[in-house]
PDB file of N, CA and C in Angstrom:
ATOM      1  N   MET A  96     100.845  -7.378 138.774  1.00 41.00           N
ATOM      2  CA  MET A  96     101.102  -7.161 137.450  1.00 41.00           C
ATOM      3  C   MET A  96     100.645  -5.773 137.032  1.00 41.00           C
ATOM      4  N   PRO A  97     101.099  -4.622 136.487  1.00 41.00           N
ATOM      5  CA  PRO A  97      99.667  -3.711 135.908  1.00 41.00           C
ATOM      6  C   PRO A  97      99.234  -3.518 135.107  1.00 41.00           C
ATOM      7  N   GLU A  98      98.059  -3.545 135.268  1.00 44.00           N
ATOM      8  CA  GLU A  98      96.943  -2.853 133.635  1.00 44.00           C
ATOM      9  C   GLU A  98      97.585  -1.852 133.190  1.00 44.00           C
ATOM     10  N   LEU A  99      97.366  -2.463 131.763  1.00 41.00           N
ATOM     11  CA  LEU A  99      98.205  -1.613 130.557  1.00 41.00           C
ATOM     12  C   LEU A  99      96.542  -0.622 130.717  1.00 41.00           C
ATOM     13  N   PRO A 100      96.858   0.687 130.534  1.00 45.00           N
ATOM     14  CA  PRO A 100      95.760   1.596 129.917  1.00 45.00           C
ATOM     15  C   PRO A 100      94.889   1.031 129.483  1.00 45.00           C
ATOM     16  N   ILE A 101      93.789   1.942 129.388  1.00 46.00           N
ATOM     17  CA  ILE A 101      92.443   1.519 128.591  1.00 46.00           C
ATOM     18  C   ILE A 101      92.089   2.762 127.987  1.00 46.00           C
ATOM     19  N   GLU A 102      92.144   3.141 126.514  1.00 46.00           N
ATOM     20  CA  GLU A 102      91.723   4.394 125.539  1.00 46.00           C
ATOM     21  C   GLU A 102      90.508   4.599 126.255  1.00 46.00           C
ATOM     22  N   GLU A 103      90.514   5.633 126.039  1.00 47.00           N
ATOM     23  CA  GLU A 103      88.377   5.639 126.855  1.00 47.00           C
ATOM     24  C   GLU A 103      88.052   5.909 125.741  1.00 47.00           C
ATOM     25  N   SER A 104      88.418   6.044 124.310  1.00 44.00           N
ATOM     26  CA  SER A 104      86.675   4.983 123.049  1.00 44.00           C
ATOM     27  C   SER A 104      86.931   4.244 123.633  1.00 44.00           C
ATOM     28  N   ALA A 105      87.720   2.702 124.015  1.00 46.00           N
ATOM     29  CA  ALA A 105      87.149   2.095 124.244  1.00 46.00           C
ATOM     30  C   ALA A 105      86.312   1.730 125.189  1.00 46.00           C
ATOM     31  N   ARG A 106      86.039   2.916 126.080  1.00 46.00           N
ATOM     32  CA  ARG A 106      85.022   2.156 127.235  1.00 46.00           C
ATOM     33  C   ARG A 106      83.813   2.776 126.466  1.00 46.00           C
ATOM     34  N   ASN A 107      82.957   2.986 125.534  1.00 49.00           N
ATOM     35  CA  ASN A 107      82.571   3.435 124.916  1.00 49.00           C
ATOM     36  C   ASN A 107      81.830   2.812 124.019  1.00 49.00           C
ATOM     37  N   PRO A 108      80.763   2.282 123.748  1.00 43.00           N
ATOM     38  CA  PRO A 108      80.175   0.967 122.817  1.00 43.00           C
ATOM     39  C   PRO A 108      79.789   2.332 121.470  1.00 43.00           C
ATOM     40  N   GLU A 109      80.019   3.281 121.848  1.00 47.00           N
ATOM     41  CA  GLU A 109      79.287   4.554 120.412  1.00 47.00           C
ATOM     42  C   GLU A 109      80.875   4.466 120.058  1.00 47.00           C
ATOM     43  N   SER A 110      81.986   3.919 120.239  1.00 49.00           N
ATOM     44  CA  SER A 110      82.825   4.327 119.159  1.00 49.00           C
ATOM     45  C   SER A 110      83.845   3.256 118.224  1.00 49.00           C
ATOM     46  N   VAL A 111      82.668   2.611 118.215  1.00 53.00           N
ATOM     47  CA  VAL A 111      83.916   1.946 117.486  1.00 53.00           C
ATOM     48  C   VAL A 111      83.768   1.756 116.754  1.00 53.00           C
ATOM     49  N   SER A 112      84.947   1.248 115.819  1.00 57.00           N
ATOM     50  CA  SER A 112      85.548   2.682 114.794  1.00 57.00           C
ATOM     51  C   SER A 112      85.903   1.516 113.204  1.00 57.00           C
ATOM     52  N   CYS A 113      85.014  -0.344 113.580  1.00 69.00           N
ATOM     53  CA  CYS A 113      85.597  -0.456 112.695  1.00 69.00           C
ATOM     54  C   CYS A 113      84.228  -0.057 111.391  1.00 69.00           C
ATOM     55  N   PRO A 114      84.537  -0.627 110.054  1.00 71.00           N
ATOM     56  CA  PRO A 114      83.520  -0.252 109.041  1.00 71.00           C
ATOM     57  C   PRO A 114      82.571  -1.265 108.783  1.00 71.00           C
ATOM     58  N   ILE A 115      83.641  -2.378 108.841  1.00 74.00           N
ATOM     59  CA  ILE A 115      82.471  -3.754 108.735  1.00 74.00           C
ATOM     60  C   ILE A 115      82.302  -4.407 109.781  1.00 74.00           C
ATOM     61  N   ALA A 116      81.676  -3.626 111.142  1.00 72.00           N
ATOM     62  CA  ALA A 116      81.908  -4.789 111.938  1.00 72.00           C
ATOM     63  C   ALA A 116      80.116  -5.281 112.010  1.00 72.00           C
ATOM     64  N   ARG A 117      78.947  -4.585 111.309  1.00 72.00           N
ATOM     65  CA  ARG A 117      77.992  -5.136 111.446  1.00 72.00           C
ATOM     66  C   ARG A 117      77.364  -6.102 110.346  1.00 72.00           C
ATOM     67  N   ASP A 118      78.253  -5.812 109.281  1.00 77.00           N
ATOM     68  CA  ASP A 118      78.575  -7.001 108.404  1.00 77.00           C
ATOM     69  C   ASP A 118      78.988  -7.718 108.453  1.00 77.00           C
ATOM     70  N   CYS A 119      80.805  -8.239 109.171  1.00 74.00           N
ATOM     71  CA  CYS A 119      81.569  -9.473 109.742  1.00 74.00           C
ATOM     72  C   CYS A 119      80.599 -10.143 110.588  1.00 74.00           C
ATOM     73  N   GLY A 120      80.394  -9.110 111.783  1.00 70.00           N
ATOM     74  CA  GLY A 120      80.480 -10.325 112.808  1.00 70.00           C
ATOM     75  C   GLY A 120      81.058 -11.417 113.668  1.00 70.00           C
ATOM     76  N   GLY A 121      82.718 -10.849 112.919  1.00 72.00           N
ATOM     77  CA  GLY A 121      83.362 -12.276 113.620  1.00 72.00           C
ATOM     78  C   GLY A 121      83.324 -11.017 115.131  1.00 72.00           C
ATOM     79  N   CYS A 122      82.752 -10.110 115.315  1.00 75.00           N
ATOM     80  CA  CYS A 122      83.741  -9.449 116.946  1.00 75.00           C
ATOM     81  C   CYS A 122      82.317 -10.049 117.628  1.00 75.00           C
ATOM     82  N   ALA A 123      81.459 -10.380 118.559  1.00 75.00           N
ATOM     83  CA  ALA A 123      80.448 -10.828 118.903  1.00 75.00           C
ATOM     84  C   ALA A 123      80.251  -9.527 119.837  1.00 75.00           C
ATOM     85  N   ARG A 124      81.479  -9.244 120.665  1.00 78.00           N
ATOM     86  CA  ARG A 124      80.939  -8.138 121.813  1.00 78.00           C
ATOM     87  C   ARG A 124      81.423  -6.906 121.291  1.00 78.00           C
ATOM     88  N   ILE A 125      81.958  -6.643 119.950  1.00 77.00           N
ATOM     89  CA  ILE A 125      82.148  -5.181 119.701  1.00 77.00           C
ATOM     90  C   ILE A 125      81.268  -4.439 119.995  1.00 77.00           C
ATOM     91  N   THR A 126      79.742  -4.240 120.366  1.00 77.00           N
ATOM     92  CA  THR A 126      79.252  -3.191 120.244  1.00 77.00           C
ATOM     93  C   THR A 126      79.302  -3.108 121.992  1.00 77.00           C
ATOM     94  N   GLU A 127      79.969  -3.782 122.562  1.00 83.00           N
ATOM     95  CA  GLU A 127      80.098  -3.608 124.670  1.00 83.00           C
ATOM     96  C   GLU A 127      81.095  -2.709 124.867  1.00 83.00           C
ATOM     97  N   PRO A 128      80.855  -2.104 125.771  1.00 85.00           N
ATOM     98  CA  PRO A 128      81.693  -1.536 126.600  1.00 85.00           C
ATOM     99  C   PRO A 128      83.581  -1.965 126.296  1.00 85.00           C
ATOM    100  N   TYR A 129      84.581  -1.730 125.752  1.00 84.00           N
ATOM    101  CA  TYR A 129      85.762  -2.933 126.225  1.00 84.00           C
ATOM    102  C   TYR A 129      86.004  -3.316 127.732  1.00 84.00           C
ATOM    103  N   VAL A 130      85.539  -2.542 128.502  1.00 89.00           N
ATOM    104  CA  VAL A 130      85.912  -3.004 130.035  1.00 89.00           C
ATOM    105  C   VAL A 130      85.078  -4.740 130.185  1.00 89.00           C
ATOM    106  N   GLU A 131      84.012  -4.296 129.506  1.00 91.00           N
ATOM    107  CA  GLU A 131      82.523  -5.584 130.167  1.00 91.00           C
ATOM    108  C   GLU A 131      83.466  -6.900 129.317  1.00 91.00           C
ATOM    109  N   GLN A 132      83.450  -6.358 127.839  1.00 88.00           N
ATOM    110  CA  GLN A 132      84.675  -7.442 127.717  1.00 88.00           C
ATOM    111  C   GLN A 132      85.642  -8.182 127.884  1.00 88.00           C
ATOM    112  N   LEU A 133      85.985  -7.174 128.679  1.00 91.00           N
ATOM    113  CA  LEU A 133      87.337  -7.869 129.835  1.00 91.00           C
ATOM    114  C   LEU A 133      86.806  -8.656 130.139  1.00 91.00           C
ATOM    115  N   ALA A 134      85.824  -8.525 131.052  1.00 95.00           N
ATOM    116  CA  ALA A 134      85.085  -9.062 131.832  1.00 95.00           C
ATOM    117  C   ALA A 134      84.495 -10.129 131.760  1.00 95.00           C
ATOM    118  N   TRP A 135      83.879  -9.748 130.570  1.00 94.00           N
ATOM    119  CA  TRP A 135      82.855 -11.217 130.282  1.00 94.00           C
ATOM    120  C   TRP A 135      83.715 -12.651 130.300  1.00 94.00           C
ATOM    121  N   LYS A 136      85.386 -11.786 129.849  1.00 93.00           N
ATOM    122  CA  LYS A 136      86.125 -12.874 129.037  1.00 93.00           C
ATOM    123  C   LYS A 136      86.815 -13.761 130.242  1.00 93.00           C
ATOM    124  N   THR A 137      86.642 -13.042 131.270  1.00 96.00           N
ATOM    125  CA  THR A 137      86.983 -13.458 133.120  1.00 96.00           C
ATOM    126  C   THR A 137      86.188 -14.882 133.474  1.00 96.00           C
ATOM    127  N   GLU A 138      85.085 -14.238 133.762  1.00 96.00           N
ATOM    128  CA  GLU A 138      83.665 -15.033 134.290  1.00 96.00           C
ATOM    129  C   GLU A 138      83.922 -16.316 133.680  1.00 96.00           C
ATOM    130  N   ARG A 139      83.655 -16.002 131.997  1.00 94.00           N
ATOM    131  CA  ARG A 139      83.648 -17.397 131.292  1.00 94.00           C
ATOM    132  C   ARG A 139      85.053 -18.104 131.214  1.00 94.00           C
ATOM    133  N   VAL A 140      86.283 -17.799 131.706  1.00 94.00           N
ATOM    134  CA  VAL A 140      87.254 -18.855 132.020  1.00 94.00           C
ATOM    135  C   VAL A 140      87.204 -19.584 133.550  1.00 94.00           C
ATOM    136  N   ARG A 141      86.915 -18.219 134.276  1.00 94.00           N
ATOM    137  CA  ARG A 141      86.650 -18.304 136.158  1.00 94.00           C
ATOM    138  C   ARG A 141      85.101 -20.387 135.492  1.00 94.00           C
ATOM    139  N   ALA A 142      84.146 -19.583 135.056  1.00 94.00           N
ATOM    140  CA  ALA A 142      83.777 -20.698 135.055  1.00 94.00           C
ATOM    141  C   ALA A 142      83.633 -21.919 134.489  1.00 94.00           C
ATOM    142  N   ALA A 143      84.693 -21.886 133.424  1.00 93.00           N
ATOM    143  CA  ALA A 143      85.049 -22.928 132.838  1.00 93.00           C
ATOM    144  C   ALA A 143      85.672 -23.900 133.460  1.00 93.00           C
ATOM    145  N   LEU A 144      86.883 -22.973 134.574  1.00 94.00           N
ATOM    146  CA  LEU A 144      87.568 -24.132 135.299  1.00 94.00           C
ATOM    147  C   LEU A 144      86.680 -24.513 136.231  1.00 94.00           C
ATOM    148  N   ALA A 145      85.701 -24.342 137.120  1.00 92.00           N
ATOM    149  CA  ALA A 145      84.972 -24.312 137.992  1.00 92.00           C
ATOM    150  C   ALA A 145      84.656 -25.570 137.614  1.00 92.00           C
ATOM    151  N   GLN A 146      84.590 -25.880 136.364  1.00 93.00           N
ATOM    152  CA  GLN A 146      83.174 -27.555 136.383  1.00 93.00           C
ATOM    153  C   GLN A 146      84.539 -28.765 136.578  1.00 93.00           C
ATOM    154  N   HIS A 147      85.322 -28.328 136.750  1.00 94.00           N
ATOM    155  CA  HIS A 147      86.342 -29.439 136.963  1.00 94.00           C
ATOM    156  C   HIS A 147      86.564 -29.087 138.165  1.00 94.00           C
ATOM    157  N   GLU A 148      86.640 -30.388 138.766  1.00 94.00           N
ATOM    158  CA  GLU A 148      86.664 -29.821 139.821  1.00 94.00           C
ATOM    159  C   GLU A 148      88.450 -30.125 140.359  1.00 94.00           C
ATOM    160  N   ALA A 149      89.436 -30.518 140.200  1.00 95.00           N
ATOM    161  CA  ALA A 149      90.660 -30.309 140.581  1.00 95.00           C
ATOM    162  C   ALA A 149      91.225 -29.062 139.795  1.00 95.00           C
ATOM    163  N   LEU A 150      90.182 -28.224 139.685  1.00 93.00           N
ATOM    164  CA  LEU A 150      90.857 -26.756 138.956  1.00 93.00           C
ATOM    165  C   LEU A 150      90.130 -25.783 139.593  1.00 93.00           C
ATOM    166  N   ALA A 151      88.692 -26.376 140.188  1.00 82.00           N
ATOM    167  CA  ALA A 151      88.209 -25.191 140.990  1.00 82.00           C
ATOM    168  C   ALA A 151      88.485 -24.413 142.167  1.00 82.00           C
ATOM    169  N   GLY A 152      90.114 -24.719 142.784  1.00 84.00           N
ATOM    170  CA  GLY A 152      89.855 -23.732 143.632  1.00 84.00           C
ATOM    171  C   GLY A 152      90.777 -23.049 142.499  1.00 84.00           C
ATOM    172  N   VAL A 153      91.577 -22.810 141.250  1.00 92.00           N
ATOM    173  CA  VAL A 153      92.544 -22.077 141.274  1.00 92.00           C
ATOM    174  C   VAL A 153      92.058 -20.678 140.335  1.00 92.00           C
ATOM    175  N   GLU A 154      92.454 -19.475 140.514  1.00 94.00           N
ATOM    176  CA  GLU A 154      92.440 -17.942 140.723  1.00 94.00           C
ATOM    177  C   GLU A 154      92.749 -18.285 139.797  1.00 94.00           C
ATOM    178  N   VAL A 155      91.744 -16.945 138.951  1.00 95.00           N
ATOM    179  CA  VAL A 155      92.301 -15.907 137.878  1.00 95.00           C
ATOM    180  C   VAL A 155      92.218 -15.105 137.741  1.00 95.00           C
ATOM    181  N   GLU A 156      92.985 -14.379 137.244  1.00 96.00           N
ATOM    182  CA  GLU A 156      93.504 -13.088 137.294  1.00 96.00           C
ATOM    183  C   GLU A 156      93.017 -12.196 135.965  1.00 96.00           C
ATOM    184  N   PRO A 157      92.340 -11.119 136.249  1.00 95.00           N
ATOM    185  CA  PRO A 157      91.410 -10.490 135.441  1.00 95.00           C
ATOM    186  C   PRO A 157      92.335 -10.449 134.000  1.00 95.00           C
ATOM    187  N   CYS A 158      91.218 -10.359 132.670  1.00 92.00           N
ATOM    188  CA  CYS A 158      92.195 -10.026 131.747  1.00 92.00           C
ATOM    189  C   CYS A 158      92.964  -8.988 131.454  1.00 92.00           C
ATOM    190  N   LEU A 159      93.606  -8.552 130.870  1.00 91.00           N
ATOM    191  CA  LEU A 159      94.611  -7.343 130.465  1.00 91.00           C
ATOM    192  C   LEU A 159      94.244  -7.173 129.707  1.00 91.00           C
ATOM    193  N   ALA A 160      94.400  -5.776 129.214  1.00 88.00           N
ATOM    194  CA  ALA A 160      93.400  -4.995 128.180  1.00 88.00           C
ATOM    195  C   ALA A 160      94.684  -5.015 127.332  1.00 88.00           C
ATOM    196  N   ALA A 161      94.656  -5.124 126.650  1.00 84.00           N
ATOM    197  CA  ALA A 161      94.796  -4.890 124.513  1.00 84.00           C
ATOM    198  C   ALA A 161      95.349  -3.013 125.080  1.00 84.00           C
ATOM    199  N   PRO A 162      96.873  -3.205 124.761  1.00 82.00           N
ATOM    200  CA  PRO A 162      97.033  -1.368 124.154  1.00 82.00           C
ATOM    201  C   PRO A 162      96.048  -1.259 122.929  1.00 82.00           C
ATOM    202  N   GLU A 163      95.991  -1.869 122.042  1.00 76.00           N
ATOM    203  CA  GLU A 163      95.296  -0.834 121.332  1.00 76.00           C
ATOM    204  C   GLU A 163      93.926  -2.190 120.642  1.00 76.00           C
ATOM    205  N   PRO A 164      92.723  -2.383 121.307  1.00 74.00           N
ATOM    206  CA  PRO A 164      91.708  -3.396 121.563  1.00 74.00           C
ATOM    207  C   PRO A 164      91.225  -3.183 120.332  1.00 74.00           C
ATOM    208  N   TRP A 165      90.997  -1.988 119.336  1.00 69.00           N
ATOM    209  CA  TRP A 165      89.892  -3.083 117.903  1.00 69.00           C
ATOM    210  C   TRP A 165      90.865  -3.126 116.662  1.00 69.00           C
ATOM    211  N   ARG A 166      92.292  -3.025 117.126  1.00 66.00           N
ATOM    212  CA  ARG A 166      92.907  -3.985 115.169  1.00 66.00           C
ATOM    213  C   ARG A 166      93.342  -4.837 115.413  1.00 66.00           C
ATOM    214  N   TYR A 167      93.397  -5.707 116.008  1.00 67.00           N
ATOM    215  CA  TYR A 167      94.098  -7.238 116.102  1.00 67.00           C
ATOM    216  C   TYR A 167      92.804  -8.563 115.949  1.00 67.00           C
ATOM    217  N   ARG A 168      91.740  -7.830 116.130  1.00 66.00           N
ATOM    218  CA  ARG A 168      90.968  -9.438 116.503  1.00 66.00           C
ATOM    219  C   ARG A 168      90.723 -10.441 115.498  1.00 66.00           C
ATOM    220  N   ASN A 169      90.357 -11.772 115.496  1.00 67.00           N
ATOM    221  CA  ASN A 169      90.084 -12.533 114.639  1.00 67.00           C
ATOM    222  C   ASN A 169      88.726 -13.995 114.918  1.00 67.00           C
ATOM    223  N   ARG A 170      88.555 -13.955 113.544  1.00 65.00           N
ATOM    224  CA  ARG A 170      87.400 -15.251 113.831  1.00 65.00           C
ATOM    225  C   ARG A 170      88.123 -16.640 113.656  1.00 65.00           C
ATOM    226  N   ALA A 171      88.049 -17.164 114.542  1.00 62.00           N
ATOM    227  CA  ALA A 171      88.256 -18.469 113.630  1.00 62.00           C
ATOM    228  C   ALA A 171      87.080 -19.711 114.504  1.00 62.00           C
ATOM    229  N   LYS A 172      86.969 -20.349 113.101  1.00 61.00           N
ATOM    230  CA  LYS A 172      85.542 -21.712 113.782  1.00 61.00           C
ATOM    231  C   LYS A 172      86.153 -23.119 113.690  1.00 61.00           C
TER     232      LYS A 172
END
């Protein structure tokens, strides 16, 4: 499966364009480069599956990048 292109601005933690990011707290990793956020998500899924013996061998593909990584985020509790 082809990877989606990642905008250069998404690679730079200084490029965060959300005006309420610091007050909102909804995107805990928004100050990290987007590629690091994707890697973290992938590893989190791998670790969760590894806790279950029947799923420990499941191959986890890397998370795909969103075409526009800043305008889709939600916070749910």
